[in-house]
Coordinates of C-alpha atoms and ligand atoms in Angstrom, one line a residue:
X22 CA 0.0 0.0 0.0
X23 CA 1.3 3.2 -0.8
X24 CA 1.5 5.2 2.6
X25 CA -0.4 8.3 3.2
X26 CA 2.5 11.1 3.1
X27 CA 2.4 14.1 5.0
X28 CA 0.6 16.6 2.7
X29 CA 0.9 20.5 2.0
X30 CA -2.2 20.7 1.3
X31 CA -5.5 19.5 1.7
X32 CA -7.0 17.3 -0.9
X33 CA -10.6 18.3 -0.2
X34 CA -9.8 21.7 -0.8
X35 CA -8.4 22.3 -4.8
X36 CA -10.3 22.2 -7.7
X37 CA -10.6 19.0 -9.7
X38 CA -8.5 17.4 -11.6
X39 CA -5.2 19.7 -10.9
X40 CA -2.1 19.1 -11.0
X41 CA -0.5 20.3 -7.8
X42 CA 3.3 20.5 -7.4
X43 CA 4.7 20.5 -3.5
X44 CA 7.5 23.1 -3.0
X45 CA 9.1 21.4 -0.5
X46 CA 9.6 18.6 -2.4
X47 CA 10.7 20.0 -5.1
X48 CA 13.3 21.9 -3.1
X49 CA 14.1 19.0 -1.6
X50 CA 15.6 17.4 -4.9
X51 CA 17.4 20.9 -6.1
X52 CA 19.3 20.4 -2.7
X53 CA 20.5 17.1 -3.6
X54 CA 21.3 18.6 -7.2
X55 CA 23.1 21.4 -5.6
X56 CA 25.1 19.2 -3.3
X57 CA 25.8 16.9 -6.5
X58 CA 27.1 20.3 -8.6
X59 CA 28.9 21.4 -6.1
X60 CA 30.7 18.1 -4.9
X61 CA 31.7 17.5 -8.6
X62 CA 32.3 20.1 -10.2
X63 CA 29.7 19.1 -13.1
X64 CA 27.0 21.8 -13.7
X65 CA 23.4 20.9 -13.8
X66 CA 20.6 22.0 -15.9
X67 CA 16.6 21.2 -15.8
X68 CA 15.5 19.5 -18.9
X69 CA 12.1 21.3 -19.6
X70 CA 10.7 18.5 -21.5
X71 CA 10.0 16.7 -18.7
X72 CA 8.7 19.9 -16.1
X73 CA 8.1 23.1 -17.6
X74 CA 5.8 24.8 -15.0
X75 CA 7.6 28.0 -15.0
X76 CA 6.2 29.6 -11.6
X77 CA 9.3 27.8 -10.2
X78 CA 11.9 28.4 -12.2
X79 CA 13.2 31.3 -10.0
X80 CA 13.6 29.1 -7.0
X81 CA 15.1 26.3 -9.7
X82 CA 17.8 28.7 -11.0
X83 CA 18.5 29.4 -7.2
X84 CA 20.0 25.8 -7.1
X85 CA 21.0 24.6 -11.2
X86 CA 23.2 26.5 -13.3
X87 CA 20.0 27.0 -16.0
X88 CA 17.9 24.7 -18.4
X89 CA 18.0 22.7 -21.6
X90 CA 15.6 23.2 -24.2
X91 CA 14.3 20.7 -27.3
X92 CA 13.5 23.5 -29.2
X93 CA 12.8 27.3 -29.9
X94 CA 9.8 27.2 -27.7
X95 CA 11.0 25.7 -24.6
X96 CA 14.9 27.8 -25.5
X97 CA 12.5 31.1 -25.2
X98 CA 10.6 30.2 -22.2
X99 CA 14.0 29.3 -20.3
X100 CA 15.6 32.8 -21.3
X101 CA 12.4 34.9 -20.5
X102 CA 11.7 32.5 -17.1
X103 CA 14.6 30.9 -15.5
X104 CA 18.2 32.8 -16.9
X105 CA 21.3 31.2 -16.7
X106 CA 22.6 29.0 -19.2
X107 CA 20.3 28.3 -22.1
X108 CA 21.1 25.0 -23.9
X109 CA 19.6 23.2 -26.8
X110 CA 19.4 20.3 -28.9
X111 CA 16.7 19.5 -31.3
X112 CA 17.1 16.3 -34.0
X113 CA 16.8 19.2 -36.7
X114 CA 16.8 22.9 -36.9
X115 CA 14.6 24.6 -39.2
X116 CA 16.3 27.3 -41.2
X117 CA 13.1 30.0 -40.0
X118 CA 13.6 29.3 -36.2
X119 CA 17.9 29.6 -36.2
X120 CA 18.4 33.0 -35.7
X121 CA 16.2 33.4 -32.9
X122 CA 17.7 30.1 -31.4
X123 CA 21.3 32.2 -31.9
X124 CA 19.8 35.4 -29.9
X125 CA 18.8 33.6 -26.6
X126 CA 21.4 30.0 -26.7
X127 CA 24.5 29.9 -24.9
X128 CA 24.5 26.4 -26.3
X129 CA 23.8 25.0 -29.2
X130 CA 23.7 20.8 -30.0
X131 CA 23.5 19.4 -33.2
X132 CA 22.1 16.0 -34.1
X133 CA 24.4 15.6 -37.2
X134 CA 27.9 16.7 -38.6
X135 CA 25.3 18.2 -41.8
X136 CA 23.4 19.7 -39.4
X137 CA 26.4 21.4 -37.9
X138 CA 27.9 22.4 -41.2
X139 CA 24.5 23.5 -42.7
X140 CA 24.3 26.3 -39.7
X141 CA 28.3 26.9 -38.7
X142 CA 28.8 29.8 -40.5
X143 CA 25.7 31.5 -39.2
X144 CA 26.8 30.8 -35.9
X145 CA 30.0 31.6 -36.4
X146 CA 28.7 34.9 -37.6
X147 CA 27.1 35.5 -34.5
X148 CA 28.1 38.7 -32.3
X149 CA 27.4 36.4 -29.4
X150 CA 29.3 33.9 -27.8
X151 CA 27.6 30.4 -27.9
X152 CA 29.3 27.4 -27.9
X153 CA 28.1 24.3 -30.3
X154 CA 28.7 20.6 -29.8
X155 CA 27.7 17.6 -31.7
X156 CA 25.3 15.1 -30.0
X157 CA 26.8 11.3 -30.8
X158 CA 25.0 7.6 -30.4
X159 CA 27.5 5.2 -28.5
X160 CA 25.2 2.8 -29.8
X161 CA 25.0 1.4 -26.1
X162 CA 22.0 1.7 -23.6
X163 CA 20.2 -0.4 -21.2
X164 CA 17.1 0.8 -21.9
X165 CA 14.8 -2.0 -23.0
X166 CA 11.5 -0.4 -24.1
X167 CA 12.0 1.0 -27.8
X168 CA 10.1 4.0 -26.9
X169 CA 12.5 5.6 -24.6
X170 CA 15.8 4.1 -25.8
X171 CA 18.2 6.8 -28.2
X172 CA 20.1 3.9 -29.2
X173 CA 17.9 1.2 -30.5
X174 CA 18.9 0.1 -34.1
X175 CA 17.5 2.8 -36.8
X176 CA 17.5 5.5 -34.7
X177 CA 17.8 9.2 -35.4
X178 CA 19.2 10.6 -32.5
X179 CA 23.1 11.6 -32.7
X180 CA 26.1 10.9 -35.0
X181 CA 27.3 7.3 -34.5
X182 CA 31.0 6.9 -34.7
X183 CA 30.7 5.8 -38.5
X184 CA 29.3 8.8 -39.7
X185 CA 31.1 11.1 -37.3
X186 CA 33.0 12.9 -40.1
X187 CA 36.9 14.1 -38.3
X188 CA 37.2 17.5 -40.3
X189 CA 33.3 18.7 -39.3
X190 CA 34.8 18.8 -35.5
X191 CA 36.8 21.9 -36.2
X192 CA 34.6 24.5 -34.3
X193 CA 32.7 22.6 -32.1
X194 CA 33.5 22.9 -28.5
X195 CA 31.6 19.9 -27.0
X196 CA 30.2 16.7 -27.4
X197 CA 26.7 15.5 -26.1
X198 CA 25.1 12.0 -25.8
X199 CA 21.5 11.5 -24.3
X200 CA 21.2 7.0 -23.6
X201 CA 19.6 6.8 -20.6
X202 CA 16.2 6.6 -18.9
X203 CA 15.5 6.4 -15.1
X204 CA 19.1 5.0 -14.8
X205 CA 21.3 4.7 -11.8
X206 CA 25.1 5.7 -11.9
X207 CA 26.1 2.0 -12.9
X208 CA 24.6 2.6 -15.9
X209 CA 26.5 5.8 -16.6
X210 CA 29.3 3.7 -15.6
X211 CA 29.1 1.5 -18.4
X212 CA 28.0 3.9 -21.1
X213 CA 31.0 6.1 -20.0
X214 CA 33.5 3.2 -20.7
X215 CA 32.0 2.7 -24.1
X216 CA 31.7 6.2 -25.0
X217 CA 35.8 6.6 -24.3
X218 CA 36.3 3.9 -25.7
X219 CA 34.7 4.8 -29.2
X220 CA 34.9 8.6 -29.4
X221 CA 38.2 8.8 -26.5
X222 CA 40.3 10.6 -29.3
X223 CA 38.0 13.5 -29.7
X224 CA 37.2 14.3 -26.4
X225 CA 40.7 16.1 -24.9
X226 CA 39.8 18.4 -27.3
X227 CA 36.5 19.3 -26.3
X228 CA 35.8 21.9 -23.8
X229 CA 32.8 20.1 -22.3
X230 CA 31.0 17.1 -22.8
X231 CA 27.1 16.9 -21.6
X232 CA 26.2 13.3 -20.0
X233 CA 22.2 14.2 -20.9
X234 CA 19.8 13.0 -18.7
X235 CA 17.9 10.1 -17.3
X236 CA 19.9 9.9 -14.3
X237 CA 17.6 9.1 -11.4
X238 CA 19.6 11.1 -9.0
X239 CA 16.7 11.8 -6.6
X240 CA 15.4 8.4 -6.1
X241 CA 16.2 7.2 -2.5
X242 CA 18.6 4.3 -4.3
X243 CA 20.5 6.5 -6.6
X244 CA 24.1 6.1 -6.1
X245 CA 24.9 9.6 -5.7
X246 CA 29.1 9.0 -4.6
X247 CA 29.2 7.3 -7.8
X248 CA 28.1 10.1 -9.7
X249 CA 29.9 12.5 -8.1
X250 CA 33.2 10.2 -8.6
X251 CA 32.4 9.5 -12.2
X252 CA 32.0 13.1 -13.2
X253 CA 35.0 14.4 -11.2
X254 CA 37.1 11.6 -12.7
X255 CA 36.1 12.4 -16.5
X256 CA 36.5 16.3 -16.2
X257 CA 40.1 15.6 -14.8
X258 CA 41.1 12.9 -17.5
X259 CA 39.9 15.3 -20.3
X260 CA 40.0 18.7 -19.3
X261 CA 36.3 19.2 -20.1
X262 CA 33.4 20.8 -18.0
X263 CA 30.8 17.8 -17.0
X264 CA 26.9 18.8 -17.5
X265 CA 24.0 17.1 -16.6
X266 CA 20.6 17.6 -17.8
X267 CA 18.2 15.5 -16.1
X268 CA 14.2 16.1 -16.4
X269 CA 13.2 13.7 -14.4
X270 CA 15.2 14.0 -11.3
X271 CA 14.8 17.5 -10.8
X272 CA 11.1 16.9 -9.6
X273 CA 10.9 13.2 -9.0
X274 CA 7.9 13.2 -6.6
X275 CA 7.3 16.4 -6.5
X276 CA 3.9 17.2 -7.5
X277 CA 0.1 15.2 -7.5
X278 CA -2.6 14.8 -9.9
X279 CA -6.2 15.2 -7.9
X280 CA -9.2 14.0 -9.0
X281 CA -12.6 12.7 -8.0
X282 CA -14.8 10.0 -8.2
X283 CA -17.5 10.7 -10.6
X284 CA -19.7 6.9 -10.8
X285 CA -19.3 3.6 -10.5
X286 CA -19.8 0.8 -12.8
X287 CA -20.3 -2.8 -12.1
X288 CA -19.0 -5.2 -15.4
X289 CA -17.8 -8.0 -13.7
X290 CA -15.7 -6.0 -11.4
X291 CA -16.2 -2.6 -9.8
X292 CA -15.1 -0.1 -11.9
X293 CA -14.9 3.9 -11.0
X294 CA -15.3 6.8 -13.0
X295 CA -13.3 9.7 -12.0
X296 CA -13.0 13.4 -13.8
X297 CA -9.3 12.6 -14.8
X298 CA -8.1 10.5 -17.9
X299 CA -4.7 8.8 -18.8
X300 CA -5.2 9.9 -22.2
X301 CA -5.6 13.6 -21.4
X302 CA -3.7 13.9 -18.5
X303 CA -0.9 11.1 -17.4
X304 CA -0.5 9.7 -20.8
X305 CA 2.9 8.1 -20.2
X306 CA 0.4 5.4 -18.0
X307 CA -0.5 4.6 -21.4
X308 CA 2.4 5.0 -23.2
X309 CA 4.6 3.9 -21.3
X310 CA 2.8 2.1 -19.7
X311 CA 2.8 2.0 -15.8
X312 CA 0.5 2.4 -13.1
X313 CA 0.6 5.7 -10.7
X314 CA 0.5 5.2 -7.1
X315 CA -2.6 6.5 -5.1
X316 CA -2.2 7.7 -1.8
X317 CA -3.7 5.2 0.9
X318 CA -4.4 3.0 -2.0
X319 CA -3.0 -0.4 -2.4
X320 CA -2.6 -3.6 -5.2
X321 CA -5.7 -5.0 -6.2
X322 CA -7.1 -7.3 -3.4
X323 CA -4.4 -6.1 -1.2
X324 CA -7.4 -4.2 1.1
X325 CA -11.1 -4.7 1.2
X326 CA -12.4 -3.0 -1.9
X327 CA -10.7 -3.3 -5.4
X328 CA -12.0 -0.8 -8.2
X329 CA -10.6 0.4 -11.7
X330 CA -10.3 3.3 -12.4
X331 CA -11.2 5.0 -15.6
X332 CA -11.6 8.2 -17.6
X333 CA -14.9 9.9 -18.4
X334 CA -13.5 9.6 -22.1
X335 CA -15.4 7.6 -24.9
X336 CA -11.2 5.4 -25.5
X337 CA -12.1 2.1 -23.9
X338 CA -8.8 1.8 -23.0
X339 CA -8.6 5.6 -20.5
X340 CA -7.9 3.1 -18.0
X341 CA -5.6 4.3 -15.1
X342 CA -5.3 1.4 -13.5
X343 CA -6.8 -1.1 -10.3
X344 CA -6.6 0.0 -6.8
X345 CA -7.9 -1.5 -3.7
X346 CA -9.2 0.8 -1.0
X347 CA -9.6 0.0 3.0
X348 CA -13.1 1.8 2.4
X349 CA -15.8 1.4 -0.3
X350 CA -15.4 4.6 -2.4
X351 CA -18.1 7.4 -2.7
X352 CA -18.9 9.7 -4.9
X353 CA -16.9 12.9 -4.4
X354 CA -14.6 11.1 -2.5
X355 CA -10.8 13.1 -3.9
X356 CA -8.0 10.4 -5.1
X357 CA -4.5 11.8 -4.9
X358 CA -2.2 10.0 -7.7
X359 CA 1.7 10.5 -6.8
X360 CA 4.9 11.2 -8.8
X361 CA 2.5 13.6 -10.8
X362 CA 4.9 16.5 -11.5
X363 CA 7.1 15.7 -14.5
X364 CA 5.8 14.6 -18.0
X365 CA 2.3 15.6 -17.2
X366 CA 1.5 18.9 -17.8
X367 CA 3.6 19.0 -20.4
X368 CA 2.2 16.2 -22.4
X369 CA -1.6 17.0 -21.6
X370 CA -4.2 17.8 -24.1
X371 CA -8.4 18.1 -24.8
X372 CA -9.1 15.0 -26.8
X373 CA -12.8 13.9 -26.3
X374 CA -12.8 17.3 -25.3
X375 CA -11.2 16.9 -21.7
X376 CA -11.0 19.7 -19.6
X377 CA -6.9 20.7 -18.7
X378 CA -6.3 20.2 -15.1
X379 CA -5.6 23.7 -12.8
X380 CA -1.8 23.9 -12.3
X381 CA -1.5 24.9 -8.3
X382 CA 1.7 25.3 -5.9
X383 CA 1.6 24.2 -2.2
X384 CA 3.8 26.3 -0.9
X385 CA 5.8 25.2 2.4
X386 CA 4.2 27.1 4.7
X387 CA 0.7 25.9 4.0
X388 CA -0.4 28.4 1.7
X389 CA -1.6 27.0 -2.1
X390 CA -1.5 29.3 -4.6
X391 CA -3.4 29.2 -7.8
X392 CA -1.1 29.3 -10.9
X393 CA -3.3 28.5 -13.5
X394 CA -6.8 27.4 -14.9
X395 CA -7.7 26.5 -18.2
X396 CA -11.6 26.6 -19.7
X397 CA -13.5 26.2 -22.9
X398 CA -11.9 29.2 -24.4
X399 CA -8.0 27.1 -24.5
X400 CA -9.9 24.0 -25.9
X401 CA -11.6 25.9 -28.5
X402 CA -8.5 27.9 -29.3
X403 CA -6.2 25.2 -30.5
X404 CA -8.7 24.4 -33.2
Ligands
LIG26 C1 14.6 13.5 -22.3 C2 15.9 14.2 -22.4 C3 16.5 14.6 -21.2 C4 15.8 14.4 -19.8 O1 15.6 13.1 -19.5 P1 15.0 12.6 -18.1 O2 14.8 11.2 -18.3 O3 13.8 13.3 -17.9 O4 16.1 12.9 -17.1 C5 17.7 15.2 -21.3 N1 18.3 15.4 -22.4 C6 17.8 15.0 -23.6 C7 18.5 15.2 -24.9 C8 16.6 14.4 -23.6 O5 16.0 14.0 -24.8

């Protein structure tokens, strides 16, 4: 069962569904981050794909050195919100987008040795100082679902070491690889010895070299001493200053999804109907798939009453998950899902014509602020 935690804020009391992101929490993890910057010497940036709920990207730049971007959009929302270091990478750059990308980057990572040719002298042309790398495939991972693995065979992220052409180096300052997901520092470990091992030649002449993210760091069983060890020991073989860019980690159970029971159903087992959907508003429990904790709420048949839970969406398949409950459930009864804070509200969307959960902050001392809430008017506007 997944035990009640001690909340900032009182379930009964916020709008439904929202998305509610605990400042303490979150704090919590951009100590460790600190700590982990500090202790090795590697610099650490928020990848806003995965959280992108600006309200706290003043106390975020407090504690990283700035923010990674995967494309114009998310570049200008990390020079106009958080400061510091802007970085990005995106697959391909579109020839429309490049010279805004060169007025607010400090970095700029391209997918491909063409890619880096096709835009050098533009950026070389550049009054600013901005500092391009290439992002490569080591063609290792240990990533095992297709979906979330950079290295799987035919794929189009980064210049493997057969296509990485010597003479389109000249320029570039750094190299970047992105190969993990939810990884611990064993992982980087490994994928460390092979990328020396493959690309080792190029890299004493690279100013800095960007580890990506998908390392786990605030997860109670990351090895954090490992990290720190590994990054101190590269930057001191090669000369180059470490980054890491992890999403996740930055606010790893951080944040809540609230919703509440709508109706029950009875088709051979009970089945719930609550105003949030995994299509709309978790969709990685689809995609990915996995099933989100509830507070109080355990494994089906683990306590007395055992429900499903589903979406008021017409996709037979808006099914969150099964949950067992020490109490029968009732309408209006609020369930709190966990871990809610990163790839959410940046995936979300209307289909079926879904209402976009309120975005609120529990702030440590009690107080929960209202950041946003979305109507009609931002459904009908997208179409
Ligand atoms: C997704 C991604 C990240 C962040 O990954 P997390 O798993 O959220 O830590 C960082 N860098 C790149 C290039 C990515 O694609």
């Amino acid at each position: 069962m997944k035990e009640l935690e001690s909340l900032h804020f009182d379930p009964a009391a916020v709008p439904t569904p929202c998305y509610i992101v605990d400042e303490a929490r979150l704090r919590r993890n951009l100590e460790l981050l600190q700590m982990v910057q500090q202790r090795s010497g590697a610099k650490i940036l928020l990848a806003q794909k995965a959280f992108s709920m600006y309200r706290t990207y003043p106390m975020i730049r407090k504690y990283l050195a700035g923010s990674t971007a995967s494309g114009l959009y998310e570049a200008k929302l990390a020079r106009e919100e958080m400061g510091g270091e802007v970085h990005i990478y995106s697959p391909a750059y579109k020839p429309e987008e490049f010279d805004e990308i060169l007025r607010i980057s400090d970095h700029i990572v391209f997918n491909s040795c063409a890619q880096w040719k096709r835009y050098r002298d533009q950026v070389q042309a550049c009054s600013r100082k901005i500092s391009c790398g290439l992002r490569i495939n080591p063609e290792y991972a240990e990533t095992e679902t297709d979906l979330y693995n950079p290295c799987f065979t035919g794929s189009r992220l980064g210049t493997t070491l057969a296509n990485l052409e010597e003479d389109a180096l000249e320029g570039l300052d750094g190299l970047h690889f992105h190969t993990m997901c939810e990884q611990n520092s064993d992982t980087l470990e490994r994928t460390l010895r092979v990328v020396e091992e493959k690309f080792g030649k190029y890299l004493s002449r690279m100013q800095w070299v960007n580890f990506g993210g998908g390392h786990h760091i605030t997860r109670p069983d990351y090895d954090v001493e490992l990290l720190i060890r590994l990054c101190q020991d590269f930057a001191e073989k090669y000369h180059v200053q470490v980054y890491l860019e992890p999403g996740e980690a930055v606010a790893l159970h951080a944040g809540y999804l609230v919703t509440q029971v709508l109706d029950f159903v009875h088709n051979g087992l009970d089945i719930a109907i609550v105003d949030a959907s995994a299509a709309c508003h978790m969709p990685d429990v689809l995609e990915m798939p996995y099933r989100p904790e509830i507070l109080g709420a355990g494994q089906p048949g683990e306590l007395a009453y055992t429900y499903r839970l589903g979406a008021p969406t017409c996709l037979a398949g808006d099914v969150i998950g099964d949950y067992s409950f020490a109490a029968p459930l009732q309408i209006g009864d609020r369930l709190v899902f966990c871990d809610m804070a990163i790839y959410s509200m940046v995936k979300n969307n209307t289909f079926n014509g879904m209402p976009l959960p309120a975005i609120l902050l529990a702030h440590a001392d009690g107080r929960v602020e209202t950041v946003r809430q979305f109507g009609y008017a931002d459904f009908k506007m997208r179409l």
